[in-house]
mmCIF file of C-alpha atoms in Angstrom:
data_model
loop_
_atom_site.group_PDB
_atom_site.id
_atom_site.type_symbol
_atom_site.label_atom_id
_atom_site.label_comp_id
_atom_site.label_asym_id
_atom_site.label_seq_id
_atom_site.Cartn_x
_atom_site.Cartn_y
_atom_site.Cartn_z
ATOM 1 C CA MET A 670 -68.828 90.266 62.798
ATOM 2 C CA THR A 671 -70.031 93.420 64.526
ATOM 3 C CA ASP A 672 -67.738 94.656 67.302
ATOM 4 C CA LEU A 673 -69.794 95.223 70.470
ATOM 5 C CA ARG A 674 -68.038 98.410 71.462
ATOM 6 C CA TYR A 675 -69.994 98.969 74.677
ATOM 7 C CA LEU A 676 -68.164 95.947 76.124
ATOM 8 C CA PRO A 677 -66.646 95.533 78.575
ATOM 9 C CA ASP A 678 -67.104 98.934 80.239
ATOM 10 C CA ALA A 679 -68.127 101.586 77.701
ATOM 11 C CA ASP A 680 -71.882 101.319 78.226
ATOM 12 C CA GLY A 681 -72.155 105.026 78.979
ATOM 13 C CA VAL A 682 -71.357 105.972 75.356
ATOM 14 C CA THR A 683 -74.400 107.117 73.382
ATOM 15 C CA GLU A 684 -72.859 108.818 70.305
ATOM 16 C CA PHE A 685 -70.349 107.244 67.919
ATOM 17 C CA GLU A 686 -69.208 106.770 64.325
ATOM 18 C CA ALA A 687 -68.975 103.440 62.499
ATOM 19 C CA THR A 688 -68.791 101.971 58.997
ATOM 20 C CA VAL A 689 -71.635 100.229 57.149
ATOM 21 C CA THR A 690 -70.937 96.613 56.186
ATOM 22 C CA GLU A 691 -74.453 95.811 54.911
ATOM 23 C CA ALA A 692 -77.692 97.733 54.528
ATOM 24 C CA THR A 693 -81.221 97.197 53.223
ATOM 25 C CA GLU A 694 -84.471 99.115 53.519
ATOM 26 C CA GLU A 695 -85.124 97.193 56.758
ATOM 27 C CA TYR A 696 -81.807 97.144 58.629
ATOM 28 C CA VAL A 697 -78.225 98.410 58.777
ATOM 29 C CA VAL A 698 -75.196 96.383 59.877
ATOM 30 C CA LEU A 699 -72.101 98.227 61.114
ATOM 31 C CA ASP A 700 -68.511 97.161 61.726
ATOM 32 C CA GLY A 701 -68.983 98.188 65.354
ATOM 33 C CA THR A 702 -71.805 99.509 67.517
ATOM 34 C CA TYR A 703 -72.651 100.901 70.937
ATOM 35 C CA PHE A 704 -76.347 100.036 70.472
ATOM 36 C CA TYR A 705 -77.331 97.221 72.841
ATOM 37 C CA PRO A 706 -79.046 94.306 71.020
ATOM 38 C CA GLU A 707 -81.923 92.662 72.890
ATOM 39 C CA GLY A 708 -80.755 89.905 75.228
ATOM 40 C CA GLY A 709 -80.437 88.752 78.830
ATOM 41 C CA GLY A 710 -83.859 90.103 79.725
ATOM 42 C CA GLN A 711 -82.884 93.614 78.588
ATOM 43 C CA PRO A 712 -84.607 95.254 75.593
ATOM 44 C CA ALA A 713 -82.667 96.774 72.716
ATOM 45 C CA ASP A 714 -81.591 100.389 72.567
ATOM 46 C CA ARG A 715 -83.347 102.839 70.287
ATOM 47 C CA GLY A 716 -82.036 105.924 68.539
ATOM 48 C CA ARG A 717 -80.951 107.194 65.108
ATOM 49 C CA LEU A 718 -78.414 106.557 62.387
ATOM 50 C CA SER A 719 -77.402 109.314 59.993
ATOM 51 C CA TRP A 720 -75.052 109.503 57.026
ATOM 52 C CA ASP A 721 -74.300 111.698 54.056
ATOM 53 C CA GLY A 722 -77.509 111.433 52.053
ATOM 54 C CA GLY A 723 -79.838 109.876 54.602
ATOM 55 C CA GLU A 724 -80.939 108.990 58.102
ATOM 56 C CA ALA A 725 -83.258 106.586 59.885
ATOM 57 C CA THR A 726 -84.772 105.893 63.294
ATOM 58 C CA VAL A 727 -83.534 102.692 64.937
ATOM 59 C CA ARG A 728 -86.566 100.856 66.342
ATOM 60 C CA ASP A 729 -84.926 97.536 67.306
ATOM 61 C CA VAL A 730 -81.469 95.959 67.496
ATOM 62 C CA ARG A 731 -80.796 92.227 67.328
ATOM 63 C CA LYS A 732 -77.883 89.852 66.893
ATOM 64 C CA ASN A 733 -77.790 87.729 63.755
ATOM 65 C CA HIS A 734 -75.029 85.114 63.457
ATOM 66 C CA GLY A 735 -72.329 87.403 64.802
ATOM 67 C CA ASP A 736 -73.629 90.560 63.162
ATOM 68 C CA VAL A 737 -75.844 93.159 64.810
ATOM 69 C CA ARG A 738 -78.789 94.352 62.758
ATOM 70 C CA HIS A 739 -80.101 97.837 63.477
ATOM 71 C CA TYR A 740 -83.725 97.588 62.331
ATOM 72 C CA VAL A 741 -84.948 100.956 61.118
ATOM 73 C CA GLU A 742 -88.104 102.829 60.282
ATOM 74 C CA SER A 743 -88.363 103.861 56.635
ATOM 75 C CA ILE A 744 -85.052 105.363 55.504
ATOM 76 C CA GLU A 745 -85.082 109.057 54.698
ATOM 77 C CA GLY A 746 -82.862 109.491 51.631
ATOM 78 C CA THR A 747 -80.748 106.719 50.126
ATOM 79 C CA VAL A 748 -79.832 103.338 51.599
ATOM 80 C CA PRO A 749 -76.182 103.642 52.720
ATOM 81 C CA ALA A 750 -73.676 101.633 50.675
ATOM 82 C CA ALA A 751 -71.088 99.377 52.294
ATOM 83 C CA GLY A 752 -68.177 101.525 53.428
ATOM 84 C CA THR A 753 -70.321 104.534 54.289
ATOM 85 C CA THR A 754 -69.533 106.286 57.562
ATOM 86 C CA VAL A 755 -72.573 106.682 59.805
ATOM 87 C CA THR A 756 -73.189 108.513 63.051
ATOM 88 C CA GLY A 757 -75.098 106.618 65.702
ATOM 89 C CA GLU A 758 -77.126 108.402 68.381
ATOM 90 C CA ILE A 759 -78.609 106.251 71.117
ATOM 91 C CA ASP A 760 -81.612 107.516 73.085
ATOM 92 C CA ALA A 761 -79.525 108.513 76.105
ATOM 93 C CA ASP A 762 -82.389 108.877 78.585
ATOM 94 C CA ARG A 763 -83.762 105.438 77.735
ATOM 95 C CA ARG A 764 -80.286 103.873 77.920
ATOM 96 C CA GLU A 765 -79.695 105.393 81.348
ATOM 97 C CA ARG A 766 -83.016 104.102 82.659
ATOM 98 C CA LEU A 767 -82.158 100.601 81.427
ATOM 99 C CA ARG A 768 -78.664 100.808 82.948
ATOM 100 C CA ARG A 769 -80.226 101.656 86.296
ATOM 101 C CA MET A 770 -82.906 98.983 86.013
ATOM 102 C CA HIS A 771 -80.498 96.211 85.073
ATOM 103 C CA THR A 772 -78.139 97.084 87.922
ATOM 104 C CA ALA A 773 -81.089 97.157 90.323
ATOM 105 C CA GLN A 774 -82.032 93.682 89.125
ATOM 106 C CA HIS A 775 -78.572 92.454 90.129
ATOM 107 C CA VAL A 776 -78.981 94.035 93.552
ATOM 108 C CA VAL A 777 -82.411 92.501 94.194
ATOM 109 C CA SER A 778 -81.319 89.096 92.892
ATOM 110 C CA ARG A 779 -78.324 88.997 95.229
ATOM 111 C CA VAL A 780 -80.343 90.182 98.210
ATOM 112 C CA VAL A 781 -82.885 87.394 97.680
ATOM 113 C CA LEU A 782 -80.129 84.795 97.297
ATOM 114 C CA ASP A 783 -78.461 85.950 100.513
ATOM 115 C CA GLU A 784 -81.637 86.344 102.573
ATOM 116 C CA PHE A 785 -83.761 83.456 101.287
ATOM 117 C CA ASP A 786 -81.389 81.171 99.354
ATOM 118 C CA ALA A 787 -83.582 81.564 96.261
ATOM 119 C CA ALA A 788 -82.015 81.708 92.795
ATOM 120 C CA THR A 789 -83.047 83.943 89.915
ATOM 121 C CA ALA A 790 -84.979 81.795 87.433
ATOM 122 C CA GLY A 791 -85.689 84.573 84.947
ATOM 123 C CA ASN A 792 -86.032 88.317 84.622
ATOM 124 C CA GLN A 793 -87.372 91.011 82.306
ATOM 125 C CA ILE A 794 -86.077 94.569 82.342
ATOM 126 C CA HIS A 795 -88.252 97.498 81.227
ATOM 127 C CA VAL A 796 -87.692 101.245 81.212
ATOM 128 C CA ASP A 797 -90.289 101.924 83.916
ATOM 129 C CA ARG A 798 -90.494 98.604 85.785
ATOM 130 C CA SER A 799 -88.889 95.186 85.982
ATOM 131 C CA ARG A 800 -89.622 91.699 87.258
ATOM 132 C CA ILE A 801 -87.621 88.762 88.587
ATOM 133 C CA ASP A 802 -88.728 85.163 89.129
ATOM 134 C CA PHE A 803 -87.161 83.290 92.054
ATOM 135 C CA GLU A 804 -87.051 79.629 93.030
ATOM 136 C CA PRO A 805 -87.462 77.957 95.393
ATOM 137 C CA ALA A 806 -89.381 80.758 97.052
ATOM 138 C CA ASP A 807 -92.561 81.417 99.029
ATOM 139 C CA PHE A 808 -92.495 85.055 100.137
ATOM 140 C CA ASP A 809 -94.887 86.747 102.526
ATOM 141 C CA ALA A 810 -95.403 90.469 103.157
ATOM 142 C CA GLU A 811 -92.616 90.601 105.727
ATOM 143 C CA ASP A 812 -90.221 88.929 103.286
ATOM 144 C CA VAL A 813 -91.050 91.483 100.613
ATOM 145 C CA ALA A 814 -90.364 94.295 103.078
ATOM 146 C CA THR A 815 -87.007 92.687 103.881
ATOM 147 C CA ILE A 816 -86.095 92.486 100.192
ATOM 148 C CA GLU A 817 -86.890 96.164 99.648
ATOM 149 C CA ARG A 818 -85.088 97.281 102.807
ATOM 150 C CA GLU A 819 -81.909 95.306 102.142
ATOM 151 C CA ALA A 820 -81.804 96.289 98.465
ATOM 152 C CA ASN A 821 -81.977 99.950 99.424
ATOM 153 C CA ARG A 822 -79.150 99.473 101.909
ATOM 154 C CA VAL A 823 -76.992 98.580 98.911
ATOM 155 C CA VAL A 824 -78.241 101.626 97.016
ATOM 156 C CA ASP A 825 -77.537 103.934 99.955
ATOM 157 C CA ALA A 826 -74.033 102.497 100.341
ATOM 158 C CA ASP A 827 -73.177 103.896 96.858
ATOM 159 C CA LEU A 828 -71.008 100.871 96.038
ATOM 160 C CA PRO A 829 -68.779 100.931 92.932
ATOM 161 C CA VAL A 830 -69.891 98.818 89.960
ATOM 162 C CA SER A 831 -67.126 97.472 87.716
ATOM 163 C CA LYS A 832 -67.460 95.774 84.337
ATOM 164 C CA ALA A 833 -64.574 93.727 82.996
ATOM 165 C CA GLU A 834 -63.631 90.573 81.111
ATOM 166 C CA ARG A 835 -62.232 87.883 83.398
ATOM 167 C CA PRO A 836 -61.022 84.278 82.963
ATOM 168 C CA ARG A 837 -63.954 81.891 83.116
ATOM 169 C CA ALA A 838 -62.307 79.680 85.749
ATOM 170 C CA ASP A 839 -61.936 82.639 88.112
ATOM 171 C CA VAL A 840 -65.552 83.680 87.584
ATOM 172 C CA GLU A 841 -66.854 80.160 88.196
ATOM 173 C CA ALA A 842 -64.869 79.981 91.441
ATOM 174 C CA GLU A 843 -66.104 83.351 92.682
ATOM 175 C CA THR A 844 -69.774 83.283 91.636
ATOM 176 C CA PRO A 845 -71.927 81.673 94.356
ATOM 177 C CA GLU A 846 -74.207 78.778 93.490
ATOM 178 C CA GLY A 847 -77.631 80.035 92.500
ATOM 179 C CA ARG A 848 -76.424 83.493 91.463
ATOM 180 C CA THR A 849 -76.392 82.760 87.739
ATOM 181 C CA GLN A 850 -76.903 79.892 85.325
ATOM 182 C CA LEU A 851 -73.290 79.499 84.226
ATOM 183 C CA ASP A 852 -74.081 76.112 82.708
ATOM 184 C CA LEU A 853 -76.154 77.877 80.040
ATOM 185 C CA ILE A 854 -73.119 79.842 78.834
ATOM 186 C CA PRO A 855 -71.232 77.693 76.265
ATOM 187 C CA ASP A 856 -67.884 76.398 77.527
ATOM 188 C CA HIS A 857 -66.005 78.112 74.694
ATOM 189 C CA VAL A 858 -67.031 81.554 75.967
ATOM 190 C CA ASP A 859 -63.877 82.545 77.827
ATOM 191 C CA PRO A 860 -63.177 85.133 79.161
ATOM 192 C CA LEU A 861 -66.545 86.197 80.538
ATOM 193 C CA ARG A 862 -67.772 89.756 80.858
ATOM 194 C CA VAL A 863 -68.480 90.209 84.566
ATOM 195 C CA VAL A 864 -70.397 92.849 86.485
ATOM 196 C CA LYS A 865 -69.091 93.225 90.032
ATOM 197 C CA ILE A 866 -70.709 95.361 92.743
ATOM 198 C CA ALA A 867 -67.838 95.927 95.186
ATOM 199 C CA GLU A 868 -67.629 92.838 97.429
ATOM 200 C CA PHE A 869 -71.406 92.459 97.437
ATOM 201 C CA ASP A 870 -72.011 90.674 94.126
ATOM 202 C CA THR A 871 -70.310 89.103 91.115
ATOM 203 C CA CYS A 872 -72.309 88.032 88.069
ATOM 204 C CA PRO A 873 -71.480 87.241 84.420
ATOM 205 C CA CYS A 874 -73.625 89.602 82.357
ATOM 206 C CA GLY A 875 -73.499 91.326 78.984
ATOM 207 C CA GLY A 876 -76.021 94.057 79.805
ATOM 208 C CA THR A 877 -75.598 97.757 80.467
ATOM 209 C CA HIS A 878 -75.036 98.984 84.017
ATOM 210 C CA VAL A 879 -74.377 102.145 86.004
ATOM 211 C CA ASP A 880 -71.029 102.821 87.697
ATOM 212 C CA ARG A 881 -72.246 103.160 91.291
ATOM 213 C CA THR A 882 -75.305 101.847 93.142
ATOM 214 C CA GLY A 883 -76.071 105.358 94.372
ATOM 215 C CA GLU A 884 -77.173 106.204 90.825
ATOM 216 C CA LEU A 885 -80.126 103.808 91.031
ATOM 217 C CA GLY A 886 -82.533 105.782 93.165
ATOM 218 C CA ALA A 887 -84.760 104.030 95.682
ATOM 219 C CA ILE A 888 -85.971 100.547 94.766
ATOM 220 C CA ARG A 889 -89.696 100.043 95.401
ATOM 221 C CA VAL A 890 -91.158 96.533 95.300
ATOM 222 C CA THR A 891 -94.605 96.970 93.768
ATOM 223 C CA ASP A 892 -95.967 93.428 93.568
ATOM 224 C CA ARG A 893 -95.409 89.791 94.513
ATOM 225 C CA THR A 894 -97.167 86.926 92.774
ATOM 226 C CA SER A 895 -96.919 83.154 92.756
ATOM 227 C CA LYS A 896 -95.969 81.703 89.366
ATOM 228 C CA GLY A 897 -96.314 78.041 90.323
ATOM 229 C CA ALA A 898 -94.862 75.597 92.819
ATOM 230 C CA ASP A 899 -91.976 77.279 94.662
ATOM 231 C CA ILE A 900 -91.696 80.121 92.122
ATOM 232 C CA GLU A 901 -92.323 83.713 93.191
ATOM 233 C CA ARG A 902 -92.285 86.831 91.009
ATOM 234 C CA ILE A 903 -91.135 90.153 92.395
ATOM 235 C CA GLU A 904 -91.882 93.350 90.477
ATOM 236 C CA PHE A 905 -90.140 96.622 91.236
ATOM 237 C CA GLU A 906 -89.731 100.230 90.113
ATOM 238 C CA LEU A 907 -87.111 102.910 90.692
ATOM 239 C CA ASP A 908 -87.679 106.414 92.025
ATOM 240 C CA GLY A 909 -86.523 109.188 89.746
#
């Protein structure tokens, strides 16, 4: 199994060394990685792998039965044999934008839960924009302004963001109803990796996040659309 080395709190690392456990012309599996595999609404990291005798651009990263496959463009040189040491370089600018976006999603989701008692039904993080679906919800223009204003209060407060593994029972007791779909996480997953924004928010999450809300930049809500009965979609961007 591939060790997810960015967990629980090393998601700022973008350069590392690891050992090949399997490789083909299409993908490389390592004993450990800091590349984030697609999941939880967050896209995979991109970057490069290099080794003595070759290198390749990583275009996608996905989990596969406990392993993490780094899907590559055509390999320059020879396919690395098992046991080969490789250097991984993650696109640091892209990673940082996704860290900011995912943390902003947590902020907006908690604001909407607190202000309108609407739960997050789904989300999709992108480098330049993101969206969140809420239910039950029926926002108007004033509501959208409230969401943006209150989310930016959290940004301006520059609250600390911690990432740690915690006993599942403690997380279930602390996470408010509607904040996350804990029932979708298999019971055997214990402890849970938790992202906590000071006393403002607690949420089980395996994604990458910044260390303080002040790093986000201003949150700008760019659109609101109805996605069906009692479901509203909010789209937002970040300044900077």
